[in-house]
XYZ file of N, CA and C in Angstrom:
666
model
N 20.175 -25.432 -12.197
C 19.352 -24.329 -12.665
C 19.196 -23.307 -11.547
N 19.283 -22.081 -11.639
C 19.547 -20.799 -10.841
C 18.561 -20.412 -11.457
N 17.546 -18.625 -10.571
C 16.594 -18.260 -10.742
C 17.176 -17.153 -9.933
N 16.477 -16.112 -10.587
C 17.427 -14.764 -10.033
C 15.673 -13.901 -9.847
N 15.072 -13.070 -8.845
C 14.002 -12.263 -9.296
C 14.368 -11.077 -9.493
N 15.630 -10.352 -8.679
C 16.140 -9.116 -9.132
C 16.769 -8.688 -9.333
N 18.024 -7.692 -9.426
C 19.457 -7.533 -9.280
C 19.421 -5.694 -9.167
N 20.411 -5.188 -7.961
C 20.402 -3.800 -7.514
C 21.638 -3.234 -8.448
N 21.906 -4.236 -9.269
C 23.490 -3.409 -10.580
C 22.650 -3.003 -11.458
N 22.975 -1.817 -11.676
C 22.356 -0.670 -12.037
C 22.825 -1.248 -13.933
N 23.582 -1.719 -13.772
C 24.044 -1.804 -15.115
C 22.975 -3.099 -15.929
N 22.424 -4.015 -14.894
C 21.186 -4.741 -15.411
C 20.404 -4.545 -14.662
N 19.573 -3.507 -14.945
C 18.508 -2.465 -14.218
C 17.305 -2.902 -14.591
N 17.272 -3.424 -15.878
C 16.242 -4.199 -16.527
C 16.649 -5.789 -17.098
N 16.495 -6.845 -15.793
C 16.979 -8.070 -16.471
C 15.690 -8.876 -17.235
N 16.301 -9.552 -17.952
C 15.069 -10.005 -18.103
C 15.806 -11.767 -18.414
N 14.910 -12.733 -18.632
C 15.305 -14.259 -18.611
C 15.219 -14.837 -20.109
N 16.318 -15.651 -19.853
C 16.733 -16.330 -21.650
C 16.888 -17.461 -21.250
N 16.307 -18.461 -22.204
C 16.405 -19.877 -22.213
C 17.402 -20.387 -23.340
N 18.433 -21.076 -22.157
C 19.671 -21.603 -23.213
C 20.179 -23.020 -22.681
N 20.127 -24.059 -23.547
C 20.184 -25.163 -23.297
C 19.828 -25.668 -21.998
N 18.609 -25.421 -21.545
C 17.798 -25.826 -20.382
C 17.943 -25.198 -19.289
N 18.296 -24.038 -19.322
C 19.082 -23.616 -18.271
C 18.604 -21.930 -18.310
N 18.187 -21.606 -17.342
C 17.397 -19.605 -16.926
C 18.678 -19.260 -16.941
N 18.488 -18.316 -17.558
C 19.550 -17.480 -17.540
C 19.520 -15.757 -17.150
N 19.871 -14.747 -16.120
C 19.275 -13.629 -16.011
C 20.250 -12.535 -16.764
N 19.878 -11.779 -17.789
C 20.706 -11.342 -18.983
C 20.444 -10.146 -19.142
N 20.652 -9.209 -19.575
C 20.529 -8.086 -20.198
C 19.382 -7.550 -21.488
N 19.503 -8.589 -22.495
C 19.060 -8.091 -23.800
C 18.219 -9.847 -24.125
N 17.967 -10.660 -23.732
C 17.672 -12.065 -24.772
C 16.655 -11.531 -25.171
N 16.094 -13.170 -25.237
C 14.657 -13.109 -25.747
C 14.087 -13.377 -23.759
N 12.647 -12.892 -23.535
C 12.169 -12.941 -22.292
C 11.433 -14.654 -22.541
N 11.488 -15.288 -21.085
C 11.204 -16.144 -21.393
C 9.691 -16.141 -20.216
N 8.825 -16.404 -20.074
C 7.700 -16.770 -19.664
C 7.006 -17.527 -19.351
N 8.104 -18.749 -19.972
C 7.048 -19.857 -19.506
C 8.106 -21.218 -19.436
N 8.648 -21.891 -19.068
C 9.314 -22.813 -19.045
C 9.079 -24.044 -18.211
N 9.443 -25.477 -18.609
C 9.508 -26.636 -18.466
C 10.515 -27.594 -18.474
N 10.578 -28.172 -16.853
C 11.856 -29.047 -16.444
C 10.880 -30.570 -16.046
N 10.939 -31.259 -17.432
C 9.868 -32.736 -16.735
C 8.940 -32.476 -16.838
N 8.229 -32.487 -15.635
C 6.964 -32.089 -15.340
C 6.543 -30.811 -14.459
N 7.884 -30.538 -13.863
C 7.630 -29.033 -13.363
C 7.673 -27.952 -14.310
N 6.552 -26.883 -13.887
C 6.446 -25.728 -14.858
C 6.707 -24.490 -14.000
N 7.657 -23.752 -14.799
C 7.665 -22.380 -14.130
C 7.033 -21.622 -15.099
N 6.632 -20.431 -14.805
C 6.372 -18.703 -15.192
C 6.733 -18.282 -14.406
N 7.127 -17.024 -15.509
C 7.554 -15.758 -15.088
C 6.824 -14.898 -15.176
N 6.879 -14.038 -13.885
C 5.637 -13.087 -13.442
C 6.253 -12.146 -13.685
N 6.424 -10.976 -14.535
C 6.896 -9.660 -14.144
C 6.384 -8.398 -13.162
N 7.098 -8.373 -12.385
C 6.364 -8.007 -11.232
C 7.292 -6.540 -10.501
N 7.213 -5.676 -11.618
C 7.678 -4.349 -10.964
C 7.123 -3.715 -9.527
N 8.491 -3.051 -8.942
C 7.996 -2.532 -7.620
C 8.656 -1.824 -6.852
N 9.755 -3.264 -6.404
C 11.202 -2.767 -5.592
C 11.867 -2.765 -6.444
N 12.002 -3.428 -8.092
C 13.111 -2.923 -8.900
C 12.501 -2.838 -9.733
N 12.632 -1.840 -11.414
C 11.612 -1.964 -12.538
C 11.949 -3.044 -12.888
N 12.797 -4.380 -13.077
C 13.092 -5.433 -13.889
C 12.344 -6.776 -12.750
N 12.297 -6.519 -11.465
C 11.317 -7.730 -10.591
C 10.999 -8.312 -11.122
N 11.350 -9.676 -11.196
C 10.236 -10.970 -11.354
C 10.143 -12.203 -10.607
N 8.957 -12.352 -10.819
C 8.832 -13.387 -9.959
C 8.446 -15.115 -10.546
N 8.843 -15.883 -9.870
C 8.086 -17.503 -10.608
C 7.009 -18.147 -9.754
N 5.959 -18.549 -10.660
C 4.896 -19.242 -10.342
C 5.129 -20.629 -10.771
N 5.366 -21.424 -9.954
C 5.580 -23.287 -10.347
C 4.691 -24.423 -9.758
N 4.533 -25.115 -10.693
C 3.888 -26.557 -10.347
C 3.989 -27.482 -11.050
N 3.320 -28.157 -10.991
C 3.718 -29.856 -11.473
C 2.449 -30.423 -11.711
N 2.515 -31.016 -13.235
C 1.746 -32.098 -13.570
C 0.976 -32.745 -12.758
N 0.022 -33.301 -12.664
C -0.972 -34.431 -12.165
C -0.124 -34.320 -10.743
N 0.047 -33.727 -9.707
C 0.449 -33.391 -8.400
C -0.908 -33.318 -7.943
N -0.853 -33.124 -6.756
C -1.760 -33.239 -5.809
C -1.213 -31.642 -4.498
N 0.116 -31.472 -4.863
C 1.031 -30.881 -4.109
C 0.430 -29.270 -4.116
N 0.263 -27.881 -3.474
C 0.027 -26.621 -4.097
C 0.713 -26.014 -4.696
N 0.496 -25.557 -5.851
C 1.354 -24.553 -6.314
C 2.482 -23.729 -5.731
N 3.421 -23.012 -6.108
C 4.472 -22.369 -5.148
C 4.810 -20.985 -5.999
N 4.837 -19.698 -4.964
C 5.230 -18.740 -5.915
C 6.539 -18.259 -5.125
N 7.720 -18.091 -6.164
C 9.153 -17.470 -5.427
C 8.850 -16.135 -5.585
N 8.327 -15.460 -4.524
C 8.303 -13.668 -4.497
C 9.071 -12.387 -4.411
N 10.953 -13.456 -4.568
C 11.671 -12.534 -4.166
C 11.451 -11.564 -3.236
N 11.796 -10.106 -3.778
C 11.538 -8.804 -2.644
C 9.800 -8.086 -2.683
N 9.443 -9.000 -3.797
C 7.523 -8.107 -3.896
C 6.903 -8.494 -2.775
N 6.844 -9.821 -2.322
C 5.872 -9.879 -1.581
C 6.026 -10.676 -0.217
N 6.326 -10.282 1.041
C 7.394 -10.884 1.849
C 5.478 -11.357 3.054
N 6.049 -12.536 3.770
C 4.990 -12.718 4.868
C 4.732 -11.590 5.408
N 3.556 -11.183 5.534
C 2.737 -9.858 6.183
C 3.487 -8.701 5.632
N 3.959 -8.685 4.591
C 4.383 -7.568 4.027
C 5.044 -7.743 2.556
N 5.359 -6.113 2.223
C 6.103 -6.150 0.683
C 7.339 -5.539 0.760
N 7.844 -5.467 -0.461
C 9.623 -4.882 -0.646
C 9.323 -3.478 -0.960
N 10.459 -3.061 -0.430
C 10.631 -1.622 -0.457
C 10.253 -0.928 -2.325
N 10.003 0.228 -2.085
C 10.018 1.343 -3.458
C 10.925 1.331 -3.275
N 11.848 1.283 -4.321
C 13.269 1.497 -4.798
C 13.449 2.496 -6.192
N 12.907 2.063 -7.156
C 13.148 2.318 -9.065
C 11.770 2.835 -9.655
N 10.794 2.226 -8.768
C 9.349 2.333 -8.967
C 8.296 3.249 -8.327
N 7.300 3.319 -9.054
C 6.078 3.723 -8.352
C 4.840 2.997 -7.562
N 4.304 3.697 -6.297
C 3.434 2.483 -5.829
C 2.323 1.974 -6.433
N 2.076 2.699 -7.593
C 0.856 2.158 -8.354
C 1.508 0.690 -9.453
N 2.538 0.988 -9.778
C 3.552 -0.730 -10.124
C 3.453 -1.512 -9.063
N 4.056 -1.047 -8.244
C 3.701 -2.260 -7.020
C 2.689 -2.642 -6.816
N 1.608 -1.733 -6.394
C 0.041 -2.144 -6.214
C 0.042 -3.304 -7.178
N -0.052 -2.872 -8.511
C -0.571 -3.147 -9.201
C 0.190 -4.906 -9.798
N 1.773 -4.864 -9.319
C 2.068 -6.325 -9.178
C 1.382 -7.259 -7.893
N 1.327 -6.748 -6.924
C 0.761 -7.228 -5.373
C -0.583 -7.751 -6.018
N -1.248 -6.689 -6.119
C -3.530 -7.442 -6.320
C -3.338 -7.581 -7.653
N -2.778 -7.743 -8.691
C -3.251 -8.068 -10.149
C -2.372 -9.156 -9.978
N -1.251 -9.112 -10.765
C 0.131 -10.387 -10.768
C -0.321 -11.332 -9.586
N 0.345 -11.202 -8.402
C 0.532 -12.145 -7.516
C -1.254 -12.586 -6.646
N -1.290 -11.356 -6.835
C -3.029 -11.855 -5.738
C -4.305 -12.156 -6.464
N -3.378 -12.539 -8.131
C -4.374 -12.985 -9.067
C -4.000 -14.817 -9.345
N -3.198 -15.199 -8.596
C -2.283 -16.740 -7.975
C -3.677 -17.508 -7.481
N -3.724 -18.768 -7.508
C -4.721 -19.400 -6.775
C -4.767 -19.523 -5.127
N -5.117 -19.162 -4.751
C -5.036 -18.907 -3.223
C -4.423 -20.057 -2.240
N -4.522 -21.350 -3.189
C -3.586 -22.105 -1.765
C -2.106 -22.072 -2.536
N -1.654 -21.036 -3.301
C -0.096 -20.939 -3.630
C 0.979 -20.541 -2.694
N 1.706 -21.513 -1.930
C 2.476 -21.647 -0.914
C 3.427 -20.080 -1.436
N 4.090 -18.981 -0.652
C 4.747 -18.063 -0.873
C 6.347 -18.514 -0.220
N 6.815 -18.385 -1.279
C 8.137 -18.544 -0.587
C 9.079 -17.158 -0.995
N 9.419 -16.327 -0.251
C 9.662 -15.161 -0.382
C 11.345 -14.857 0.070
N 12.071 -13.458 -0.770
C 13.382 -13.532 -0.342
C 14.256 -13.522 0.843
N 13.481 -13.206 1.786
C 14.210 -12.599 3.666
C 13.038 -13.160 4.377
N 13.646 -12.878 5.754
C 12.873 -13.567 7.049
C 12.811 -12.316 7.235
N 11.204 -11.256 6.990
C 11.406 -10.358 7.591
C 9.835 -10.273 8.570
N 9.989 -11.679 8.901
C 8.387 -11.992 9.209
C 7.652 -10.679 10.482
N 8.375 -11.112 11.334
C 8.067 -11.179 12.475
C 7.781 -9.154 13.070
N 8.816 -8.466 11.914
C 8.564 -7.051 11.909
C 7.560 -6.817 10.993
N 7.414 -7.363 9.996
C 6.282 -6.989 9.464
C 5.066 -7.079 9.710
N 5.221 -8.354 10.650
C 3.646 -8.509 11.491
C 3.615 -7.411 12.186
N 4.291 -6.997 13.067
C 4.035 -5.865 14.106
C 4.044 -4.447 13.597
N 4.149 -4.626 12.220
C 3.759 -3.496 11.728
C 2.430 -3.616 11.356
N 1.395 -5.151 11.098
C 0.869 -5.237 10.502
C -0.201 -4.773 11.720
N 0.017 -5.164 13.265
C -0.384 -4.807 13.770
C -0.951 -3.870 14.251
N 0.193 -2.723 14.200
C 0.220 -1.433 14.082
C -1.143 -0.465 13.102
N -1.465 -1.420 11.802
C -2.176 -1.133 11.184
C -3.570 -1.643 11.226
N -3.967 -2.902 11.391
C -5.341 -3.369 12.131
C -5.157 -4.261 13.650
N -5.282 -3.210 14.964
C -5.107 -3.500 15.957
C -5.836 -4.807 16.539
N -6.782 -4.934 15.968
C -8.409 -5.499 15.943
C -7.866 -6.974 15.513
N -7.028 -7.425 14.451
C -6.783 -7.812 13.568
C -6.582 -9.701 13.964
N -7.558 -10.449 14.331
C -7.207 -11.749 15.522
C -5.989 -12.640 14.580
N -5.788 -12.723 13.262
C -5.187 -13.177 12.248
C -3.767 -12.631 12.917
N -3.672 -11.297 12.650
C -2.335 -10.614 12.552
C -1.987 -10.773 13.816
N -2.711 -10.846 15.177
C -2.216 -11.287 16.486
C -1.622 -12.600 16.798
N -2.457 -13.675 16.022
C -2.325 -14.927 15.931
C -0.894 -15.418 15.251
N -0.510 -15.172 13.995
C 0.699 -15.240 13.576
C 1.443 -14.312 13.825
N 1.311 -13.343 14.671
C 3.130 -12.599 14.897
C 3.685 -13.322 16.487
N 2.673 -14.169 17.124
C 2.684 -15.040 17.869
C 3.225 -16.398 17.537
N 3.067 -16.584 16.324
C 3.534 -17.575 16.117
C 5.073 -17.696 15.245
N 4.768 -16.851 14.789
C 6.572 -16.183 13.958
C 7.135 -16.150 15.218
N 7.158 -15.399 16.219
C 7.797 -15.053 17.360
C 8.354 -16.446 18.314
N 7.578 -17.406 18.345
C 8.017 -18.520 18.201
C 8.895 -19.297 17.878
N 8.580 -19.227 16.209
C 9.539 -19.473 15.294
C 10.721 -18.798 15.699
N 10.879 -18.227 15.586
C 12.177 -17.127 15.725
C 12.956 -17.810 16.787
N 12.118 -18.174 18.103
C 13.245 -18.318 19.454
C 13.673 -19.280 19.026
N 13.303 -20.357 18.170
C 13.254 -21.750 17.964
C 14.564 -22.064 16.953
N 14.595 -20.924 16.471
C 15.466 -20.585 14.512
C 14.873 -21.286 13.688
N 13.684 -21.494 13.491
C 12.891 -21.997 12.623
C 12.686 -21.521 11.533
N 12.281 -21.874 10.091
C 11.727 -20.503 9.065
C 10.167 -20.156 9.657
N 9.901 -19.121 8.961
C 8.641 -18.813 9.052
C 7.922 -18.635 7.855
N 9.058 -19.433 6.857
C 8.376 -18.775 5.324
C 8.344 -20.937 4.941
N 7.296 -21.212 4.323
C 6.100 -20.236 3.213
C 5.215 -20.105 4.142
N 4.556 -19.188 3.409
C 2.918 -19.282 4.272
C 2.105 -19.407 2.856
N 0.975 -19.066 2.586
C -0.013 -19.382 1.351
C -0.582 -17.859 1.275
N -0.773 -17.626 -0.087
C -1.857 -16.648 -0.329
C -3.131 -16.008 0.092
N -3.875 -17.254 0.530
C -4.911 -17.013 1.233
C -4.753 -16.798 2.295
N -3.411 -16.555 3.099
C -3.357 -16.645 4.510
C -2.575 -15.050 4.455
N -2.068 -14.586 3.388
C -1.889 -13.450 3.435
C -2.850 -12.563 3.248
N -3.647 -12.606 2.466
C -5.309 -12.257 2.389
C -5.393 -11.701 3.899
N -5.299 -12.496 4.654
C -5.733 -12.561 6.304
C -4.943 -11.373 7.080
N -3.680 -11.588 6.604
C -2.968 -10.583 7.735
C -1.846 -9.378 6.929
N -1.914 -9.465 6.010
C -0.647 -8.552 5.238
C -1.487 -7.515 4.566
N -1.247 -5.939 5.503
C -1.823 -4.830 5.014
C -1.742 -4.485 3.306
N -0.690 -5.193 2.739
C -0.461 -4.481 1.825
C -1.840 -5.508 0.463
N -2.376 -6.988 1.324
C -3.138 -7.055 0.273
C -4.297 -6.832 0.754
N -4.712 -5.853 1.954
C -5.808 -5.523 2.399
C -6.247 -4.446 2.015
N -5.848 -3.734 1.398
C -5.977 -2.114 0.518
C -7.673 -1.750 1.435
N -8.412 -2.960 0.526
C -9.927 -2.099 0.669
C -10.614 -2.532 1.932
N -9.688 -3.145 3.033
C -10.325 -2.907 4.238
C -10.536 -1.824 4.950
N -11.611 -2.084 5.305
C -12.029 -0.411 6.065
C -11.056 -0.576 7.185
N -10.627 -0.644 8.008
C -9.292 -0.508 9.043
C -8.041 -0.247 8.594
N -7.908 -0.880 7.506
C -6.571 -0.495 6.708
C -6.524 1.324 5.665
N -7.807 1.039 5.173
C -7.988 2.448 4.896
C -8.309 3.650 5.550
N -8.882 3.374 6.910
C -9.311 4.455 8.309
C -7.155 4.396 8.843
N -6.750 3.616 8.812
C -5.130 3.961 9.333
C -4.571 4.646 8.569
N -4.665 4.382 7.077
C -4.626 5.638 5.876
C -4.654 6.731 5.854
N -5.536 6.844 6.428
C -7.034 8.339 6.196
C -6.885 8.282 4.347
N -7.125 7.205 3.530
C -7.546 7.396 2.143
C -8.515 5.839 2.192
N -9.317 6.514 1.277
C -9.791 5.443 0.593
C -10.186 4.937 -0.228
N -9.602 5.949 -1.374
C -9.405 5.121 -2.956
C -7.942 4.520 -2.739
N -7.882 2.826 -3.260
C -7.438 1.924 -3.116
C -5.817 2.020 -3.245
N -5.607 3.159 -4.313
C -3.943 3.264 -4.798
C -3.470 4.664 -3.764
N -4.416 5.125 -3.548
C -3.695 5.967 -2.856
C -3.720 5.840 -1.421
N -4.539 5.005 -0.772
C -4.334 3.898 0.369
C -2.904 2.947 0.257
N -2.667 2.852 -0.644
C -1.366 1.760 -0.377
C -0.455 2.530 -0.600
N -0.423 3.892 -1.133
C 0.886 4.250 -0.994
C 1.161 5.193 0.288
N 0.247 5.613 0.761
C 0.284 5.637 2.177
C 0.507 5.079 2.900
N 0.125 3.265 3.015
C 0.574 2.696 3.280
C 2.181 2.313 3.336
N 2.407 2.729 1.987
C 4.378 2.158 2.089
C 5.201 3.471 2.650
N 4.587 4.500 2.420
C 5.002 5.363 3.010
C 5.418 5.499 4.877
N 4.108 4.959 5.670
C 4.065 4.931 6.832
C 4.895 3.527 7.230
N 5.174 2.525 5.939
C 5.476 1.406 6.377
C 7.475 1.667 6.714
N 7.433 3.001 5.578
C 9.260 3.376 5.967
C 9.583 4.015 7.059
N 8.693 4.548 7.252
C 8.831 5.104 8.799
C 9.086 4.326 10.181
N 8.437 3.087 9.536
C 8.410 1.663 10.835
C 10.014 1.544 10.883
N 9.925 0.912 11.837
C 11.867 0.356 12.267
C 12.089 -0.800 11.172
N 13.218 -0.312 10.242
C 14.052 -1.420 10.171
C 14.004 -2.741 10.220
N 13.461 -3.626 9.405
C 13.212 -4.917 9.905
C 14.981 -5.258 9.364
N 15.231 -6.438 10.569
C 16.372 -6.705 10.769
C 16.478 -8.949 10.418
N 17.008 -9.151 9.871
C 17.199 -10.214 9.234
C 17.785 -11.012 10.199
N 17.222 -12.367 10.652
C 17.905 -13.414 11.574
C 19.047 -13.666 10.317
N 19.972 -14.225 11.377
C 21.009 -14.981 10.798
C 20.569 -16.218 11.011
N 21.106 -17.344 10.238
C 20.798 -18.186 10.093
C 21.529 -19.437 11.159
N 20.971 -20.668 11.253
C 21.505 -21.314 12.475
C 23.500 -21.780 12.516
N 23.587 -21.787 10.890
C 24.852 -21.907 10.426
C 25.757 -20.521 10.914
N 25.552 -19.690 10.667
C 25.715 -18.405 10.949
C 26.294 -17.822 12.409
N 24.854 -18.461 13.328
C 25.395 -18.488 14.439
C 25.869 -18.846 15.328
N 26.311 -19.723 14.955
C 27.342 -21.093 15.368
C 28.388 -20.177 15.339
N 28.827 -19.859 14.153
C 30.157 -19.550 13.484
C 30.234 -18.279 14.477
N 29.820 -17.573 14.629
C 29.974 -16.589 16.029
C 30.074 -16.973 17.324
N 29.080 -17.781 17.248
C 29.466 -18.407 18.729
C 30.969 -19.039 18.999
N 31.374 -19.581 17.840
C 32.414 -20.126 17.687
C 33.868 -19.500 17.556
N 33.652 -17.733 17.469
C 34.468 -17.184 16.976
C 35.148 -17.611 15.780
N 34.466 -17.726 14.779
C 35.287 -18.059 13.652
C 35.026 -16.341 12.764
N 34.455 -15.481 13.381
C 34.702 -14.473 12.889
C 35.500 -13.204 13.066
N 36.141 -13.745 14.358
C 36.899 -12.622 15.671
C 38.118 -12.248 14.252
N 39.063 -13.119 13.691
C 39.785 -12.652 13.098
C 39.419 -11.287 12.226
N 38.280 -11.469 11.632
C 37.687 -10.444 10.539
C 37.281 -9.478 11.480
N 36.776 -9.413 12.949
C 35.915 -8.546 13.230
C 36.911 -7.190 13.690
N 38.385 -7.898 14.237
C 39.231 -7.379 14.590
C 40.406 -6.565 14.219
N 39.579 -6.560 12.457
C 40.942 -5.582 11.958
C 40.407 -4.351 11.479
């Protein structure tokens, strides 16, 4: 079983999910599916416009578990940060970020599409200097990083803590603004957030082997 949250082919610009002999399927035209069951694990589907109008995301758990919930956030909602405007407006996004996803039970582990931890903290920084949370984990991503560790999941409630984009109505987040009605604070926010550098994607430990190894010199060299 495969799970897709977005796709940049313009030609399925709007995917949406079909259930066919047990199996997600990301399609063009089905029927949308919303709610599905493997055993005892349950997914939903969150539609969660932002970085693409068709975004979605899954919320899963399991029967009589003890385990937390888990949400796959694709490109909406990344550690200490969110996915780019692409197709959308920031009041969709907002409005997937604090309604959709930051309406999740708060110990819902985030498992999100890229490692783009460690820039987004220092952007997050950038935005509440003050911030002992946002100091604390870009310290500790940074870590991670020398180590090649992931840095993903983290939990909901811990984004609460350090990710500007679900801090809208903090007064520090809205004084870095200069707004402070809530939607037009965050799109200021994504605005100033494109201006930040480039967050740049570790390769992975497989990855860099294979360089180290020159197993890419042939390709790099023609």
């Amino acid at each position: 079983t495969s799970f897709s949250s977005h796709t940049h082919n313009h030609e399925l610009s709007n995917p949406t999910l079909a259930y066919m002999g047990g199996l997600l399927a990301l399609t063009c035209k089905p029927i949308l599916l919303s709610f599905g069951q493997f055993g005892s694990i349950n997914v939903r589907c969150l539609l969660t416009p932002g970085h693409t109008a068709g975004h979605v995301c899954y919320f899963v758990w399991e029967n009589d578990s003890l385990n937390a919930p888990a949400a796959f956030t694709g490109d909406a909602l990344f550690v200490g940060g969110c996915g780019k405007l692409l197709e959308c407006t920031a009041e969709q996004l907002y409005k997937s970020l604090m309604e959709v996803l930051g309406g999740l039970p708060k110990e819902t582990k985030i498992f999100c599409g890229h490692e783009y931890t460690t820039q987004n903290l220092k952007f997050a920084l950038k935005v509440e200097p003050e911030n002992e949370f946002v100091k604390e984990k870009l310290i500790w991503a940074k870590l991670r990083e020398d180590e090649d560790l992931p840095t993903v999941p983290s939990t909901l409630a811990e984004e609460f803590l350090y990710n500007p984009f679900l801090r809208i109505l903090e007064e520090p987040v809205q004084k870095f603004t200069g707004k402070s009605a809530p939607l037009e604070a965050f799109a200021a926010l994504c605005k100033a957030k494109e201006g930040f550098r480039k967050p740049k994607e570790r390769l992975n430990p497989q990855a860099m082997l294979a360089f180290q190894w020159g197993l890419f010199d042939p390709l790099l060299q023609k």
